[in-house]
Structure formats: C-alpha cells, structure tokens
Amino acid sequence: MSRDAPQPTPEPGPGGTPSGRLARRLGLRDAVAIGLAAMIGAGVFAVWAPAAQAAGGWLLAGLVVAAFVAFANAGSTAQLAVRHPEAGGAYRYGRERLGAWPGFLAGWGFVVGKTASCAAMALTAAAYLVPGQWQKPVAIAAVVVLVGVNVLGVTRTARAATVIVSAVLAVLVVVVAAGVATIAEAGWGGAAASAATGVYELRTGMGADAATTPFAAAYGVLQSAALIFFAFAGYARIATLGEEVRDPTRTIPRAIGIAFGVVVVVYAAVGTAALGSLGAVALAGSPAPLADVVVAAGWARADPVVRVAAGVAALGSLLALIAGIGRTSFAMARDGELPHPLTRVHRRFGVPHVAELTVGAAVIVLVLVADLRGAIGFSSFGVLVYYLVANWSALTQPAAERLVPRWVSWSGAIGCVVLVMTLPLVSIAAGVAVFAVGAAVRGIRLRAGRRR
C-alpha cells in the first residue's frame, strides 16, 4: 500500500479497545438482502423521469446500456472483493493495487457521489409524500431527523433490509400490473400521455420527439444510461461488507450475482410499465412517475400505497447511506485522507458523529441548491469515477485471481468514462470542480506533512 499520505495513530473504537477486524456474521441471504435494499430503494422510484427527459422513447435502450455497464462493474467488484475481503470497497482496492492517489479518488468519488444520492433520496421521499411547495422543507427535515437517528447509534440490520425490500417489491408488483393493464387497454403510450404532454412541453420547451437526429438520439440514450446507473450502484454495498461476510470468497460473488440479476428483472419490468403506460413525455414531466402509473390505470386507491412505499424506500436508503458515508469518511480520515476530526467517535453512542454531522450538513446544502435531476447527475459522476477505479484495479489482477474475463473489466472502465462524458454539463462541471478541490486539499496536506 502506498504510504504518501499521513498515517495518524488509530483511535480507540467503541468500548475503549483499539479498532480491529469486524465480526463475520452475514450469510448469503443477509448479503443479498442488503444488496437488494441498496438497489431497490429510492432509485427505482426516482430515476425514470430524468432518464425519460434525456432519452424520450428510447428510455429502455438507456436501461440496457446502464445494465451492461453495471454488470461489468459488478464482475470487477466481485473479483476484487474475493482478493480483498475488507471494508472500504474500491477505496481500499485502489489503495492496495494502484496507490494512494487512485484510492483517494475512488473514496472521494464515493463520498461526494453518495452524498448527492442522499439529497436525491430526500427529494424523492418528499416528492412522493407532500405537495410541491413543501418538498424542500420536508426533505431537509428528513435529513436532520435521520442524521439524528444515526448519531444516536440506531442502524438497520439485514433483517430490517429484508422486510423493507419485501414490502417495496410487493408495491412494485402492483405498479407493473397497473402499467400492463393500461397498455392492454389503451395501447403503448397509454391514455395518460395526452393529458400531461401539453404541461411538459410548456415547462421545458420539448416535445416527445425532441431528439431529431441520430446523434442526438444516441447521446440521449447514453445520458439516460448514466442517470439510470445511479439506481444500479447499490451492489457495491455488498463488497464494502467484506469484513462482515462469512466465507467471503464464495458468498460475495454469489450475493452480487443474485442481487444484480433480481434488480435487472425488476427494473426492466418497472421501466417498461412506466414508459408503456404513461408515454415518454408524460413520464419525463412526472414528479412521482410510479404513482402516476397506478392512477393512469384507474387504480386510485393504490396511489397512497405507492407514495408511502416510495417514501419508506427513500428514507430507509437515506438512513443507511448516511451511516455508510459517515463510516467511509471515518475510514478515510483514519488513513489521513480526510481531516482528522472526522475520526472522532461519540463516547456514549460509539458512532463517528462528526463525520455523520458533516455529511448531513453537505446533504442539506445540496437539497437547497439542486433539483432531483441535478442531484442524480452529480451522484452518477462520483459513483462512475468510483467504479472506474474498481475496474482499473481489477485489470491489475493476475489470471489466477480472475473471476471474469479481462474484457469485462475493460468494458466496465470504458463504459464508466463514456457515461461520465454524457452526463448533463452542469453535473460534469460540478463533479470536476469537486474532485479538483479534493485533489488540491490532499496535495496541500501531503506537502504540509512532508515539511514537518
């Protein structure tokens, strides 16, 4: 491992003992449940509208591209997790296989990308639960409450993840059934599209056939894929649990494969139902697309159920993500990659409270300044950089350690670069700026450390 970063002495963990290895308590079912909870959360309720704005009627093509890139990244991640069954995911893989700088960029990408994911989840929960004028205040209140819950030491277990995933999957079955009923009755595009088309065109100046050239259509498909990738990215949560999974060499690859396969099927069904029942224009203009799917079918009684399920899924993911980002920040700070105060652990509750409060403050800022599409785009930028480092790390592994062919890792790396380049320009500019700031701060800290 590269040692060009300052290495502070580890602080005692909760209970006063030095921080050590984590207990291996999770089996295959637990790991799959956690992966599904990370992927079948806010993303499946939030991503369709911004993706439809980008791709229009070619939305499902964007879904296929996103699924392929995610498949390649999942293969590389599983391969690395077998060789490095430790907490930290691509941050740790990058440090071990490529050096401290790539590891830092992966960790920084995770922290900034998932912080934006938190903002997207808070905004998604509010969009489904309250009217438009209340959405940002409610999103901020949700962040404050859930940061408080995390600071108090409350965490979601694998059993709770199983319960949440089961409930959300049941609701998604209702959504798909409603979409199929609308398509069967009104044809592809549905009767609901005509009602919303005028509103959306007035709001955006776009029509359903805004992409009038092959290049524009292809660019829109790739941009939608980059946005949809936001919803796939949760499978890495399984790899970050490397220290807590029993028999990680067998369990982690199997868990990633099972969770990813289930999610591809679910997303394909939901995306088809949403696009087919609402039409591209109505879908693009909807703040709560899956609720609109059941309303379009005439199933108005299911509307509150879908909205509550979306809110619960988003808030559950938000709770877990705040904890995950806080702990990643804590780990990076212990390696000297982030400011040392982030390593402080609350004496009573045993949580990295400074890191979690810092994450909460950053999420609130994003909620105030970004809309849902902006938050998803910014999140995708950071997460795609994270997986670029993961694929790059996987390419350094010898044949004896490979679970997937090298072309899979190459495809994942190239796919990450292509999707980053097709994100909305605002998301690219913000992502580059944030990474530049992170790199500059790290460079200053390294120089200051060498002078001492």
Short mmCIF file of C-alpha atoms in Angstrom, two decimals:
data_model
loop_
_atom_site.label_atom_id
_atom_site.label_comp_id
_atom_site.label_asym_id
_atom_site.label_seq_id
_atom_site.Cartn_x
_atom_site.Cartn_y
_atom_site.Cartn_z
CA MET A 1 0.00 0.00 0.00
CA SER A 2 1.24 3.46 -0.85
CA ARG A 3 2.36 5.49 2.15
CA ASP A 4 2.49 9.00 0.75
CA ALA A 5 -0.48 10.08 2.88
CA PRO A 6 -0.09 10.95 6.55
CA GLN A 7 -0.91 7.99 8.78
CA PRO A 8 -2.41 9.07 12.11
CA THR A 9 -2.46 6.66 15.01
CA PRO A 10 -5.78 4.80 15.13
CA GLU A 11 -8.08 5.96 17.90
CA PRO A 12 -9.78 3.52 20.21
CA GLY A 13 -13.08 2.19 18.94
CA PRO A 14 -16.30 2.00 20.91
CA GLY A 15 -15.72 0.47 24.30
CA GLY A 16 -12.13 1.72 24.50
CA THR A 17 -10.47 -1.09 22.58
CA PRO A 18 -8.32 -0.42 19.50
CA SER A 19 -10.20 -0.72 16.24
CA GLY A 20 -9.71 -4.19 14.72
CA ARG A 21 -11.35 -6.57 12.32
CA LEU A 22 -15.12 -6.71 12.08
CA ALA A 23 -17.05 -9.85 13.02
CA ARG A 24 -18.14 -12.13 10.17
CA ARG A 25 -21.86 -12.59 10.87
CA LEU A 26 -23.58 -12.21 7.49
CA GLY A 27 -24.57 -15.18 5.35
CA LEU A 28 -25.62 -15.32 1.70
CA ARG A 29 -29.26 -14.38 2.36
CA ASP A 30 -28.22 -11.42 4.52
CA ALA A 31 -25.78 -10.14 1.89
CA VAL A 32 -28.37 -10.47 -0.90
CA ALA A 33 -30.96 -8.63 1.20
CA ILE A 34 -28.58 -5.75 1.88
CA GLY A 35 -27.65 -5.51 -1.81
CA LEU A 36 -31.31 -5.51 -2.85
CA ALA A 37 -32.17 -2.90 -0.23
CA ALA A 38 -29.40 -0.68 -1.59
CA MET A 39 -30.57 -1.02 -5.21
CA ILE A 40 -34.36 -1.35 -4.91
CA GLY A 41 -34.76 1.88 -3.00
CA ALA A 42 -35.19 5.48 -3.98
CA GLY A 43 -33.65 4.94 -7.42
CA VAL A 44 -36.44 2.80 -8.81
CA PHE A 45 -38.98 5.48 -7.84
CA ALA A 46 -36.89 8.50 -8.89
CA VAL A 47 -34.81 7.76 -11.95
CA TRP A 48 -37.42 7.28 -14.68
CA ALA A 49 -38.44 10.92 -15.13
CA PRO A 50 -34.93 12.40 -15.62
CA ALA A 51 -33.96 9.41 -17.78
CA ALA A 52 -37.04 9.94 -19.96
CA GLN A 53 -36.16 13.64 -20.28
CA ALA A 54 -32.83 12.56 -21.75
CA ALA A 55 -33.85 9.61 -23.95
CA GLY A 56 -37.57 10.06 -24.62
CA GLY A 57 -39.00 6.92 -26.18
CA TRP A 58 -35.54 5.30 -26.21
CA LEU A 59 -35.57 5.04 -22.41
CA LEU A 60 -35.40 1.24 -22.40
CA ALA A 61 -32.28 1.35 -24.60
CA GLY A 62 -30.68 3.52 -21.94
CA LEU A 63 -31.70 0.93 -19.34
CA VAL A 64 -29.95 -1.81 -21.35
CA VAL A 65 -26.72 0.22 -21.60
CA ALA A 66 -26.79 1.04 -17.88
CA ALA A 67 -27.39 -2.62 -17.03
CA PHE A 68 -24.44 -3.75 -19.17
CA VAL A 69 -22.03 -1.24 -17.60
CA ALA A 70 -23.32 -2.16 -14.15
CA PHE A 71 -22.86 -5.87 -14.97
CA ALA A 72 -19.22 -5.27 -15.92
CA ASN A 73 -18.63 -3.22 -12.78
CA ALA A 74 -20.29 -5.88 -10.62
CA GLY A 75 -17.98 -8.54 -12.07
CA SER A 76 -14.88 -6.49 -11.32
CA THR A 77 -16.14 -5.63 -7.84
CA ALA A 78 -16.87 -9.27 -7.00
CA GLN A 79 -13.43 -10.31 -8.25
CA LEU A 80 -11.69 -7.69 -6.12
CA ALA A 81 -13.81 -8.46 -3.05
CA VAL A 82 -12.64 -12.08 -3.13
CA ARG A 83 -8.99 -10.99 -3.09
CA HIS A 84 -9.50 -8.10 -0.64
CA PRO A 85 -12.37 -9.03 1.71
CA GLU A 86 -12.10 -5.79 3.70
CA ALA A 87 -14.29 -2.81 4.40
CA GLY A 88 -13.99 0.17 2.06
CA GLY A 89 -14.76 -1.22 -1.39
CA ALA A 90 -13.00 0.48 -4.31
CA TYR A 91 -11.31 2.93 -1.93
CA ARG A 92 -9.43 0.03 -0.38
CA TYR A 93 -8.89 -1.78 -3.72
CA GLY A 94 -7.45 1.36 -5.29
CA ARG A 95 -5.03 1.96 -2.41
CA GLU A 96 -3.86 -1.65 -2.36
CA ARG A 97 -3.48 -2.21 -6.12
CA LEU A 98 -2.92 1.21 -7.70
CA GLY A 99 -1.62 3.51 -4.99
CA ALA A 100 -2.87 6.15 -2.60
CA TRP A 101 -3.98 8.69 -5.23
CA PRO A 102 -6.34 6.38 -7.15
CA GLY A 103 -7.63 5.04 -3.84
CA PHE A 104 -8.30 8.57 -2.66
CA LEU A 105 -10.14 9.44 -5.88
CA ALA A 106 -12.34 6.35 -5.50
CA GLY A 107 -13.12 7.15 -1.88
CA TRP A 108 -13.71 10.82 -2.67
CA GLY A 109 -15.96 9.80 -5.56
CA PHE A 110 -17.96 7.56 -3.24
CA VAL A 111 -18.31 10.22 -0.56
CA VAL A 112 -19.35 13.05 -2.88
CA GLY A 113 -21.44 10.82 -5.15
CA LYS A 114 -23.33 9.16 -2.34
CA THR A 115 -23.80 12.49 -0.57
CA ALA A 116 -25.59 13.62 -3.72
CA SER A 117 -27.54 10.33 -3.63
CA CYS A 118 -28.70 11.27 -0.15
CA ALA A 119 -30.03 14.57 -1.48
CA ALA A 120 -31.78 12.72 -4.33
CA MET A 121 -33.36 10.30 -1.88
CA ALA A 122 -34.56 13.07 0.42
CA LEU A 123 -36.06 14.93 -2.55
CA THR A 124 -37.66 11.71 -3.84
CA ALA A 125 -39.29 10.96 -0.49
CA ALA A 126 -40.66 14.49 -0.32
CA ALA A 127 -41.90 14.39 -3.95
CA TYR A 128 -44.00 11.32 -3.23
CA LEU A 129 -45.23 12.35 0.22
CA VAL A 130 -46.06 16.09 0.09
CA PRO A 131 -47.14 18.80 -2.39
CA GLY A 132 -44.52 20.75 -4.37
CA GLN A 133 -44.19 23.82 -2.13
CA TRP A 134 -43.43 21.63 0.89
CA GLN A 135 -40.93 19.31 -0.73
CA LYS A 136 -37.63 21.04 0.06
CA PRO A 137 -38.53 21.84 3.70
CA VAL A 138 -39.69 18.25 4.24
CA ALA A 139 -36.55 16.89 2.55
CA ILE A 140 -34.36 18.97 4.87
CA ALA A 141 -36.36 17.88 7.91
CA ALA A 142 -35.93 14.23 6.87
CA VAL A 143 -32.16 14.67 6.63
CA VAL A 144 -32.00 16.31 10.07
CA VAL A 145 -34.08 13.57 11.69
CA LEU A 146 -32.19 10.69 10.08
CA VAL A 147 -28.78 12.17 10.89
CA GLY A 148 -30.02 12.42 14.48
CA VAL A 149 -31.11 8.78 14.40
CA ASN A 150 -27.68 7.73 13.12
CA VAL A 151 -25.87 9.77 15.75
CA LEU A 152 -27.94 8.01 18.41
CA GLY A 153 -26.48 4.74 17.18
CA VAL A 154 -29.54 3.21 15.51
CA THR A 155 -28.67 1.08 12.43
CA ARG A 156 -30.67 -1.02 10.00
CA THR A 157 -29.95 -4.72 10.21
CA ALA A 158 -30.05 -7.28 7.42
CA ARG A 159 -33.40 -8.47 8.79
CA ALA A 160 -34.85 -4.97 8.52
CA ALA A 161 -33.46 -4.74 4.98
CA THR A 162 -35.31 -7.95 4.11
CA VAL A 163 -38.59 -6.55 5.44
CA ILE A 164 -38.20 -3.26 3.52
CA VAL A 165 -37.23 -5.00 0.27
CA SER A 166 -40.17 -7.40 0.54
CA ALA A 167 -42.64 -4.55 1.07
CA VAL A 168 -41.21 -2.44 -1.77
CA LEU A 169 -41.18 -5.41 -4.17
CA ALA A 170 -44.84 -6.08 -3.37
CA VAL A 171 -45.70 -2.48 -4.26
CA LEU A 172 -43.65 -2.65 -7.47
CA VAL A 173 -45.64 -5.71 -8.50
CA VAL A 174 -48.78 -3.56 -8.17
CA VAL A 175 -47.16 -0.82 -10.27
CA VAL A 176 -46.18 -3.26 -13.02
CA ALA A 177 -49.66 -4.80 -13.02
CA ALA A 178 -51.21 -1.33 -13.32
CA GLY A 179 -48.90 -0.48 -16.21
CA VAL A 180 -49.70 -3.71 -18.02
CA ALA A 181 -53.44 -3.08 -17.56
CA THR A 182 -53.12 0.43 -19.05
CA ILE A 183 -51.08 -0.82 -22.02
CA ALA A 184 -53.59 -3.60 -22.67
CA GLU A 185 -56.49 -1.16 -22.61
CA ALA A 186 -55.06 1.98 -24.24
CA GLY A 187 -52.05 0.68 -26.17
CA TRP A 188 -48.38 1.63 -25.88
CA GLY A 189 -48.11 5.18 -24.59
CA GLY A 190 -51.39 5.00 -22.75
CA ALA A 191 -54.21 7.46 -22.43
CA ALA A 192 -52.36 9.34 -19.68
CA ALA A 193 -49.75 10.73 -22.07
CA SER A 194 -52.12 13.16 -23.80
CA ALA A 195 -53.18 14.72 -20.50
CA ALA A 196 -49.62 15.60 -19.45
CA THR A 197 -47.98 16.33 -22.82
CA GLY A 198 -49.03 19.97 -23.02
CA VAL A 199 -47.93 20.72 -19.47
CA TYR A 200 -44.50 19.19 -20.03
CA GLU A 201 -43.94 20.95 -23.37
CA LEU A 202 -44.83 24.31 -21.81
CA ARG A 203 -42.49 23.63 -18.89
CA THR A 204 -39.45 22.50 -20.88
CA GLY A 205 -39.96 23.61 -24.47
CA MET A 206 -39.51 19.99 -25.55
CA GLY A 207 -41.78 17.50 -27.22
CA ALA A 208 -41.70 13.73 -27.24
CA ASP A 209 -39.54 13.73 -30.39
CA ALA A 210 -37.03 16.36 -29.20
CA ALA A 211 -34.09 14.19 -30.39
CA THR A 212 -34.47 14.72 -34.15
CA THR A 213 -31.07 13.43 -35.33
CA PRO A 214 -29.38 10.03 -34.86
CA PHE A 215 -26.54 11.68 -32.93
CA ALA A 216 -28.98 13.44 -30.58
CA ALA A 217 -30.89 10.20 -30.06
CA ALA A 218 -27.70 8.25 -29.29
CA TYR A 219 -26.47 10.97 -26.95
CA GLY A 220 -29.83 10.96 -25.17
CA VAL A 221 -29.69 7.18 -24.73
CA LEU A 222 -26.20 7.37 -23.21
CA GLN A 223 -27.18 10.25 -20.94
CA SER A 224 -30.23 8.33 -19.74
CA ALA A 225 -27.95 5.32 -19.11
CA ALA A 226 -25.66 7.50 -16.99
CA LEU A 227 -28.65 8.67 -14.96
CA ILE A 228 -30.16 5.18 -14.62
CA PHE A 229 -26.76 3.92 -13.43
CA PHE A 230 -27.47 5.90 -10.25
CA ALA A 231 -30.17 3.34 -9.41
CA PHE A 232 -27.96 0.28 -10.07
CA ALA A 233 -24.97 1.32 -8.00
CA GLY A 234 -26.01 -0.27 -4.68
CA TYR A 235 -24.46 -3.68 -5.36
CA ALA A 236 -21.13 -2.28 -4.16
CA ARG A 237 -22.66 -2.19 -0.68
CA ILE A 238 -22.17 -5.99 -0.58
CA ALA A 239 -18.46 -5.62 -1.34
CA THR A 240 -17.99 -2.95 1.32
CA LEU A 241 -19.21 -5.52 3.86
CA GLY A 242 -16.26 -7.76 3.01
CA GLU A 243 -15.08 -7.99 6.61
CA GLU A 244 -18.53 -8.95 7.91
CA VAL A 245 -19.49 -11.74 5.47
CA ARG A 246 -18.92 -15.40 6.27
CA ASP A 247 -16.86 -17.26 3.65
CA PRO A 248 -16.43 -14.09 1.55
CA THR A 249 -14.65 -15.91 -1.29
CA ARG A 250 -17.88 -17.74 -2.17
CA THR A 251 -20.55 -15.57 -0.58
CA ILE A 252 -19.72 -12.13 -2.04
CA PRO A 253 -19.62 -13.11 -5.74
CA ARG A 254 -22.81 -15.17 -5.37
CA ALA A 255 -24.60 -12.41 -3.46
CA ILE A 256 -23.64 -9.76 -6.02
CA GLY A 257 -24.74 -12.00 -8.89
CA ILE A 258 -28.10 -12.88 -7.33
CA ALA A 259 -28.91 -9.31 -6.25
CA PHE A 260 -27.90 -7.86 -9.60
CA GLY A 261 -29.96 -10.43 -11.53
CA VAL A 262 -33.08 -9.74 -9.48
CA VAL A 263 -32.69 -5.99 -9.88
CA VAL A 264 -32.25 -6.15 -13.67
CA VAL A 265 -35.54 -8.06 -13.96
CA VAL A 266 -37.34 -5.65 -11.62
CA TYR A 267 -36.05 -2.52 -13.36
CA ALA A 268 -36.88 -3.88 -16.80
CA ALA A 269 -40.45 -4.63 -15.70
CA VAL A 270 -40.96 -1.29 -13.95
CA GLY A 271 -39.34 0.77 -16.72
CA THR A 272 -41.44 -0.95 -19.38
CA ALA A 273 -44.63 -0.45 -17.36
CA ALA A 274 -43.89 3.24 -16.74
CA LEU A 275 -42.91 4.08 -20.33
CA GLY A 276 -45.64 1.97 -21.89
CA SER A 277 -48.47 3.28 -19.74
CA LEU A 278 -47.56 6.98 -19.50
CA GLY A 279 -45.61 7.62 -22.68
CA ALA A 280 -42.23 9.33 -22.83
CA VAL A 281 -43.45 12.92 -22.49
CA ALA A 282 -45.78 12.36 -19.55
CA LEU A 283 -43.15 10.19 -17.83
CA ALA A 284 -40.49 12.88 -18.28
CA GLY A 285 -42.73 15.52 -16.73
CA SER A 286 -43.88 13.49 -13.73
CA PRO A 287 -42.54 14.27 -10.23
CA ALA A 288 -43.91 10.92 -8.97
CA PRO A 289 -43.97 8.61 -12.01
CA LEU A 290 -44.84 5.29 -10.37
CA ALA A 291 -47.77 6.85 -8.54
CA ASP A 292 -48.94 8.23 -11.89
CA VAL A 293 -48.78 4.71 -13.38
CA VAL A 294 -51.37 3.36 -10.94
CA VAL A 295 -53.55 6.47 -11.34
CA ALA A 296 -53.45 6.09 -15.13
CA ALA A 297 -54.79 2.56 -14.73
CA GLY A 298 -57.71 3.86 -12.69
CA TRP A 299 -56.34 2.30 -9.52
CA ALA A 300 -56.57 5.49 -7.48
CA ARG A 301 -56.79 3.58 -4.20
CA ALA A 302 -53.29 2.22 -4.79
CA ASP A 303 -51.85 5.74 -5.22
CA PRO A 304 -51.33 6.39 -1.46
CA VAL A 305 -49.76 2.94 -1.05
CA VAL A 306 -47.24 3.60 -3.82
CA ARG A 307 -46.43 7.03 -2.42
CA VAL A 308 -45.89 5.71 1.10
CA ALA A 309 -43.77 2.82 -0.21
CA ALA A 310 -41.63 5.25 -2.22
CA GLY A 311 -41.19 7.45 0.84
CA VAL A 312 -40.27 4.50 3.06
CA ALA A 313 -37.84 3.11 0.47
CA ALA A 314 -36.19 6.50 0.01
CA LEU A 315 -35.95 7.24 3.73
CA GLY A 316 -34.68 3.73 4.51
CA SER A 317 -31.96 4.08 1.87
CA LEU A 318 -31.17 7.57 3.13
CA LEU A 319 -30.74 6.31 6.68
CA ALA A 320 -28.37 3.54 5.58
CA LEU A 321 -26.42 5.79 3.21
CA ILE A 322 -25.80 8.48 5.81
CA ALA A 323 -24.32 5.79 8.04
CA GLY A 324 -22.26 4.34 5.16
CA ILE A 325 -20.86 7.69 4.03
CA GLY A 326 -20.07 8.62 7.60
CA ARG A 327 -18.10 5.43 8.08
CA THR A 328 -16.29 5.74 4.75
CA SER A 329 -15.32 9.29 5.69
CA PHE A 330 -14.23 7.99 9.08
CA ALA A 331 -12.06 5.29 7.45
CA MET A 332 -10.50 7.79 5.02
CA ALA A 333 -9.77 10.17 7.87
CA ARG A 334 -8.03 7.39 9.80
CA ASP A 335 -5.83 6.81 6.74
CA GLY A 336 -5.03 10.52 6.68
CA GLU A 337 -7.06 11.15 3.50
CA LEU A 338 -9.65 13.43 5.13
CA PRO A 339 -9.37 15.84 8.08
CA HIS A 340 -8.54 14.05 11.33
CA PRO A 341 -11.55 15.47 13.31
CA LEU A 342 -13.76 13.14 11.25
CA THR A 343 -12.26 10.22 13.22
CA ARG A 344 -13.94 11.33 16.45
CA VAL A 345 -16.26 8.72 17.94
CA HIS A 346 -19.08 9.66 20.30
CA ARG A 347 -18.17 8.35 23.75
CA ARG A 348 -21.71 7.32 24.62
CA PHE A 349 -23.15 6.11 21.31
CA GLY A 350 -19.98 4.78 19.68
CA VAL A 351 -20.60 6.35 16.25
CA PRO A 352 -18.44 8.69 14.12
CA HIS A 353 -20.72 11.62 14.95
CA VAL A 354 -18.53 14.39 13.50
CA ALA A 355 -18.40 12.59 10.14
CA GLU A 356 -22.16 11.98 10.12
CA LEU A 357 -23.00 15.57 11.10
CA THR A 358 -20.68 16.81 8.34
CA VAL A 359 -22.39 14.54 5.81
CA GLY A 360 -25.79 15.80 6.96
CA ALA A 361 -24.77 19.42 6.50
CA ALA A 362 -23.49 18.71 2.98
CA VAL A 363 -26.72 16.90 2.05
CA ILE A 364 -28.83 19.84 3.24
CA VAL A 365 -26.79 22.23 1.08
CA LEU A 366 -27.39 20.01 -1.95
CA VAL A 367 -31.12 19.80 -1.22
CA LEU A 368 -31.26 23.61 -1.18
CA VAL A 369 -29.31 24.21 -4.39
CA ALA A 370 -30.06 21.17 -6.59
CA ASP A 371 -33.13 19.68 -8.18
CA LEU A 372 -33.70 15.93 -8.43
CA ARG A 373 -32.11 15.54 -11.87
CA GLY A 374 -29.09 17.61 -10.81
CA ALA A 375 -28.61 15.52 -7.67
CA ILE A 376 -28.87 12.27 -9.64
CA GLY A 377 -26.42 13.51 -12.29
CA PHE A 378 -23.88 14.66 -9.70
CA SER A 379 -24.25 11.36 -7.84
CA SER A 380 -23.69 9.41 -11.05
CA PHE A 381 -20.49 11.38 -11.76
CA GLY A 382 -18.94 10.49 -8.41
CA VAL A 383 -20.07 6.86 -8.46
CA LEU A 384 -18.87 6.30 -12.04
CA VAL A 385 -15.40 7.56 -11.05
CA TYR A 386 -15.53 5.15 -8.10
CA TYR A 387 -16.25 2.21 -10.41
CA LEU A 388 -13.65 3.36 -12.94
CA VAL A 389 -11.04 2.87 -10.21
CA ALA A 390 -12.58 -0.52 -9.33
CA ASN A 391 -12.30 -1.74 -12.94
CA TRP A 392 -8.80 -0.32 -13.25
CA SER A 393 -7.84 -2.19 -10.08
CA ALA A 394 -9.39 -5.43 -11.40
CA LEU A 395 -7.27 -5.17 -14.56
CA THR A 396 -4.13 -5.46 -12.43
CA GLN A 397 -5.13 -8.85 -11.03
CA PRO A 398 -3.30 -11.93 -12.40
CA ALA A 399 -5.14 -14.74 -14.17
CA ALA A 400 -5.25 -16.88 -11.03
CA GLU A 401 -7.38 -14.25 -9.26
CA ARG A 402 -9.78 -13.52 -12.11
CA LEU A 403 -13.46 -14.43 -11.90
CA VAL A 404 -14.42 -12.56 -15.09
CA PRO A 405 -12.54 -12.14 -18.41
CA ARG A 406 -10.38 -9.05 -18.81
CA TRP A 407 -12.74 -7.71 -21.48
CA VAL A 408 -15.44 -7.39 -18.83
CA SER A 409 -13.27 -5.10 -16.71
CA TRP A 410 -12.19 -3.18 -19.82
CA SER A 411 -15.86 -2.79 -20.80
CA GLY A 412 -16.70 -1.52 -17.32
CA ALA A 413 -13.86 1.01 -17.35
CA ILE A 414 -14.67 2.30 -20.85
CA GLY A 415 -18.37 2.36 -20.04
CA CYS A 416 -17.76 4.48 -16.95
CA VAL A 417 -15.76 7.03 -18.97
CA VAL A 418 -18.37 7.19 -21.74
CA LEU A 419 -21.28 7.60 -19.34
CA VAL A 420 -19.48 10.31 -17.37
CA MET A 421 -18.92 12.26 -20.59
CA THR A 422 -22.61 12.13 -21.49
CA LEU A 423 -23.96 13.40 -18.18
CA PRO A 424 -25.61 16.84 -18.16
CA LEU A 425 -22.94 19.54 -18.48
CA VAL A 426 -23.86 21.03 -15.11
CA SER A 427 -23.26 17.66 -13.43
CA ILE A 428 -19.90 17.24 -15.21
CA ALA A 429 -18.76 20.76 -14.29
CA ALA A 430 -19.79 20.33 -10.65
CA GLY A 431 -18.15 16.90 -10.47
CA VAL A 432 -14.86 18.09 -11.95
CA ALA A 433 -14.83 21.08 -9.58
CA VAL A 434 -15.46 18.92 -6.51
CA PHE A 435 -12.77 16.40 -7.50
CA ALA A 436 -10.32 19.26 -8.16
CA VAL A 437 -11.00 20.68 -4.71
CA GLY A 438 -10.47 17.25 -3.12
CA ALA A 439 -7.21 16.68 -5.00
CA ALA A 440 -5.97 20.18 -4.14
CA VAL A 441 -6.71 19.73 -0.43
CA ARG A 442 -4.98 16.35 -0.42
CA GLY A 443 -1.95 17.82 -2.18
CA ILE A 444 -1.72 20.64 0.38
CA ARG A 445 -1.98 18.17 3.26
CA LEU A 446 0.77 15.98 1.78
CA ARG A 447 3.12 18.95 1.35
CA ALA A 448 2.41 20.16 4.87
CA GLY A 449 3.14 16.67 6.20
CA ARG A 450 6.50 16.48 4.38
CA ARG A 451 7.61 19.83 5.81
CA ARG A 452 7.15 18.68 9.38
#
